[in-house]
Each structure stands twice: as structure tokens, then as C-alpha cells.
C-alpha positions as semicolon CSV with decimal commas, in nm:
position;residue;x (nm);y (nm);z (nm)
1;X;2,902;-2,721;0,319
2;X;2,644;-3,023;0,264
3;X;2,764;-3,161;0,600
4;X;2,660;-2,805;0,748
5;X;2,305;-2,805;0,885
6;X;2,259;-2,440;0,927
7;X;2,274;-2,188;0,640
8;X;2,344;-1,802;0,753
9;X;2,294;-1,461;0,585
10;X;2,568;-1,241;0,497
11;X;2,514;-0,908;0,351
12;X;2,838;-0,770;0,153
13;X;2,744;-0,316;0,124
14;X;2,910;-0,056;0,124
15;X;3,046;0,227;-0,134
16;X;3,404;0,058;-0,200
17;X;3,502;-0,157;-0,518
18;X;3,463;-0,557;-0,434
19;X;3,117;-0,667;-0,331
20;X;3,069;-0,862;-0,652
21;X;3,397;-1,013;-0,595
22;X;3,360;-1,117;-0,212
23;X;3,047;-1,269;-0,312
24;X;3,197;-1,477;-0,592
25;X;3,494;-1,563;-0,423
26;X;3,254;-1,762;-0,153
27;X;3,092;-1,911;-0,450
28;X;3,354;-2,049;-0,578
29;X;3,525;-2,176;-0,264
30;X;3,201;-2,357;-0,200
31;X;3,215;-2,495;-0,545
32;X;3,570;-2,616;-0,496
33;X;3,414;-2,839;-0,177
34;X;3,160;-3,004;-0,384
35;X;2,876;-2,754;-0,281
36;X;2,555;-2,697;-0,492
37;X;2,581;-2,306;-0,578
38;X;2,387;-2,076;-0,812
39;X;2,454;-1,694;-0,856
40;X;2,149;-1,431;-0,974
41;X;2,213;-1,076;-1,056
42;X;1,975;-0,785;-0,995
43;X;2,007;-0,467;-1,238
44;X;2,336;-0,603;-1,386
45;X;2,279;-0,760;-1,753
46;X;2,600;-0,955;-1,863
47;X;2,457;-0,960;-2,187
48;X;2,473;-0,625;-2,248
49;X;2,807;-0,509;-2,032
50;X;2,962;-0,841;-2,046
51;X;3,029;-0,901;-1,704
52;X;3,364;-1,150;-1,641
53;X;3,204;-1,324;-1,322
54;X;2,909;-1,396;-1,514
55;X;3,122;-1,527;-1,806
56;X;3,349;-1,757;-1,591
57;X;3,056;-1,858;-1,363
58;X;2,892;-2,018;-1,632
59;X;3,173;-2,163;-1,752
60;X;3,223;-2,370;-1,423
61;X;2,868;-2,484;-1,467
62;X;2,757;-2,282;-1,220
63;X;2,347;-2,150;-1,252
64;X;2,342;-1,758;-1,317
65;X;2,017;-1,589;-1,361
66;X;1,968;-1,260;-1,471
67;X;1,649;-1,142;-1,266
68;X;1,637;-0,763;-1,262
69;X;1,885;-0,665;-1,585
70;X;1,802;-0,284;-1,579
71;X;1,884;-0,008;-1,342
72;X;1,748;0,360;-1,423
73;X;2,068;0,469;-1,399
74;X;2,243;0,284;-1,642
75;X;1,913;0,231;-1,878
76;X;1,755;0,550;-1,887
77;X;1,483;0,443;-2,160
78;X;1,343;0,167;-1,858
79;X;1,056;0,287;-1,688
80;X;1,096;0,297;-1,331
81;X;0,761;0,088;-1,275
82;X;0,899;-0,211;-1,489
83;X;1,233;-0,188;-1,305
84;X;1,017;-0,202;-0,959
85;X;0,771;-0,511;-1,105
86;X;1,096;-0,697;-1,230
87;X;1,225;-0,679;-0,869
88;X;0,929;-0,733;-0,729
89;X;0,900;-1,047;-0,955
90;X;1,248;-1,139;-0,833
91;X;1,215;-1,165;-0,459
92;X;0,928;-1,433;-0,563
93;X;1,086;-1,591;-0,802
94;X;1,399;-1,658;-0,552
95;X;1,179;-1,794;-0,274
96;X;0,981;-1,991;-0,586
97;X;1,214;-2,093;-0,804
98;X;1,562;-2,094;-0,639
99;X;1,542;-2,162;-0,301
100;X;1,343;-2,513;-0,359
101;X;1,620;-2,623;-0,546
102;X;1,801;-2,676;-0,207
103;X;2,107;-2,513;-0,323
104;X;2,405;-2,502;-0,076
105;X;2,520;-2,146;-0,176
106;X;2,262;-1,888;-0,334
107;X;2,418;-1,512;-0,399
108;X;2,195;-1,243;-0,450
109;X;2,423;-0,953;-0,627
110;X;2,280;-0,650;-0,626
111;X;1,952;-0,763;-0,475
112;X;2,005;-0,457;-0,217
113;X;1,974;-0,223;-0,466
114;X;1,666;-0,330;-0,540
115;X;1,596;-0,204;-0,158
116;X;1,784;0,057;-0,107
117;X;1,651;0,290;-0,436
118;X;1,265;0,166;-0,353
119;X;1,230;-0,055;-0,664
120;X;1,133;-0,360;-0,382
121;X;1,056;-0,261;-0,009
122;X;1,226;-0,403;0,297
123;X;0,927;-0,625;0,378
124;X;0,986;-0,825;0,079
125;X;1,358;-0,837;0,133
126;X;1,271;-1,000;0,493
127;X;1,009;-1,251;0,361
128;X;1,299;-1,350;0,152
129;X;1,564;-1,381;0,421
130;X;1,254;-1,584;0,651
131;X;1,162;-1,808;0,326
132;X;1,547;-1,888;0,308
133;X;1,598;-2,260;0,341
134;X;1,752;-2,363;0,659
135;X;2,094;-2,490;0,514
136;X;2,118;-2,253;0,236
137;X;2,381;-1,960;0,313
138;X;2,256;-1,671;0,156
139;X;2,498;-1,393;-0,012
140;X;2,297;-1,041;-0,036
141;X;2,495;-0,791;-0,214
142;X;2,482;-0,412;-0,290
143;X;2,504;-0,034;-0,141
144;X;2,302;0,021;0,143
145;X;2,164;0,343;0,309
146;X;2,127;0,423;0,696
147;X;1,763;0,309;0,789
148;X;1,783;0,002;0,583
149;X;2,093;-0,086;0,656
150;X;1,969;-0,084;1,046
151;X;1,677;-0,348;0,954
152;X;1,870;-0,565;0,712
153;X;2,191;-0,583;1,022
154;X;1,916;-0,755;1,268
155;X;1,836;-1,039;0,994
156;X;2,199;-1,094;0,892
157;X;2,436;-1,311;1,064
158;X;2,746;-1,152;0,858
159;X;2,744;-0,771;0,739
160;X;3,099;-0,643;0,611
161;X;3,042;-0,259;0,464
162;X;3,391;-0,245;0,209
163;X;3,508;0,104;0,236
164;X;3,645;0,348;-0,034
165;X;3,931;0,565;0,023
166;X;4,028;0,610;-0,289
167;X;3,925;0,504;-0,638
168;X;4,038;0,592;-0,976
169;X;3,674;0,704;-1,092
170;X;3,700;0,955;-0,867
171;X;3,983;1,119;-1,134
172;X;3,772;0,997;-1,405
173;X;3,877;0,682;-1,463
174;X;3,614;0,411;-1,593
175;X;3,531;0,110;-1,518
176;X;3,814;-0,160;-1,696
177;X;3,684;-0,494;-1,853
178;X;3,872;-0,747;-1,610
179;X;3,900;-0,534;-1,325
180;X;3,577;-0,353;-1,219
181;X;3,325;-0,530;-1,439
């Protein structure tokens, strides 16, 4: 990818089980060509739920950042405002902090969340996608809903929505170290 001189957007949504995983797999086939990648997670904290791609990521040298670690739902005890400055903060720090450290690859897992349940608006979710550096490809991650989605699909070069049909939680089975998380 260093050879490329255009970096594109691709947003990975939708309510079916590998969004994480798309987006790491392109990580790590842009490793494997020599590519300058870094991977930041929005209201996932590895440290606390152990996450394997964050584990293995960092074992390949790869830059993870933890910039939003809490969601409401899974950290009830978080106060919605601190969940909405952290993302907030985020956004910035990504245009700040990441992006000038002309990275090849940057994926944003989860950062749609961030949109989609009002803890960051649209507006700074463009400004993001404009501040992008021109060869960086950008990986945006995370469920969508309608209106959003519509906005987000007229910045994005690639949008795949990964379906669910069927999924064991749906009989009450968890999510399994190794597989979902």
C-alpha cells in the first residue's frame, strides 16, 4: 500500500457477527505487505474483556489504542456524559494524534457506535473522514441505523452491511473467548 497514492474509506455495519474481524483481517494483510497500520477501539476495553484481536495485534507490533473503553450498555456505572466526552475526545484525538503519523492503514472499530447511539454526532464523524490523510485507507466499524447510515454511504468509498440469519445468542448462547470476542 505505500506505493498507493490514494487512501479510501470503507465502512464495515451491520447486525451480523464479523465486523471486528473484516477489519482486522485488512490490517493484517496490509501488515503482511510492509504497510504502516495501527488499530483503535471505541467502547471495547481489552483490558477488561480480553479481547483476542487486541491481544495478537499487539503482539505483531501493531499500535492499538483504546480511545472510548466504555459503552452504557456493557458499563452501566459510566455516565452517559463521560462516555459522550470520551468520544468526543476521540474523533480529535484521531485527526490529532493518529492521522499525522501518516499511517498506511488506520481502523476505527466501533467508532460508529459512537454515532449511531448519539455519544458523537455525524458532523464530527465527517470532519474525521475530510481530515483523513490522502493515502491513509480508513476502516470505520460498527452497527449503523437508517438516517446515518444514508450520510456516512455518501463519504465512503466501500460500505459492506454483514447480515445475520442466524446466531447462537439468539438461543442464548454467549459470546466464546476465541470466537466472538
Amino acid at each position: 500500500m505505500t506505493k498507493r497514492r490514494v487512501g479510501l474509506v470503507h465502512c464495515i455495519t451491520g447486525p451480523g457477527k464479523g465486523k471486528t474481524s473484516a477489519a482486522v483481517g485488512m490490517l493484517v494483510r496490509a501488515l503482511g505487505h510492509g504497510c504502516k497500520v495501527c488499530y483503535c477501539s471505541f467502547h471495547k476495553d481489552p483490558r477488561r474483556w480480553g479481547y483476542g484481536e487486541f491481544k495478537t495485534l499487539q503482539r505483531l507490533g501493531v499500535p492499538c489504542h483504546v480511545l472510548v473503553p466504555d459503552h452504557e450498555h456493557f458499563h452501566a456505572a459510566k455516565q452517559r456524559g463521560e462516555i459522550a466526552r470520551e468520544s468526543d475526545d476521540a474523533f480529535r484525538r484521531v485527526i490529532r494524534e493518529i492521522f499525522p503519523q501518516s499511517y498506511d492503514l488506520v481502523v476505527l472499530d466501533e467508532a460508529l457506535v459512537s454515532v449511531r447511539d448519539g455519544y458523537a454526532s455525524i458532523g464530527r464523524l465527517e470532519g474525521l473522514i475530510r481530515a483523513k490523510p490522502r493515502r491513509t485507507e480508513l476502516v470505520l466499524t460498527g452497527r449503523l441505523n437508517g438516517p446515518i447510515a444514508a450520510r456516512l454511504e455518501c463519504l465512503a468509498d466501500y460500505v459492506s452491511c454483514i447480515e445475520k440469519r442466524k446466531h447462537p445468542y439468539d438461543r442464548g448462547v454467549h459470546g466464546r473467548a476465541g470466537i466472538e470476542f
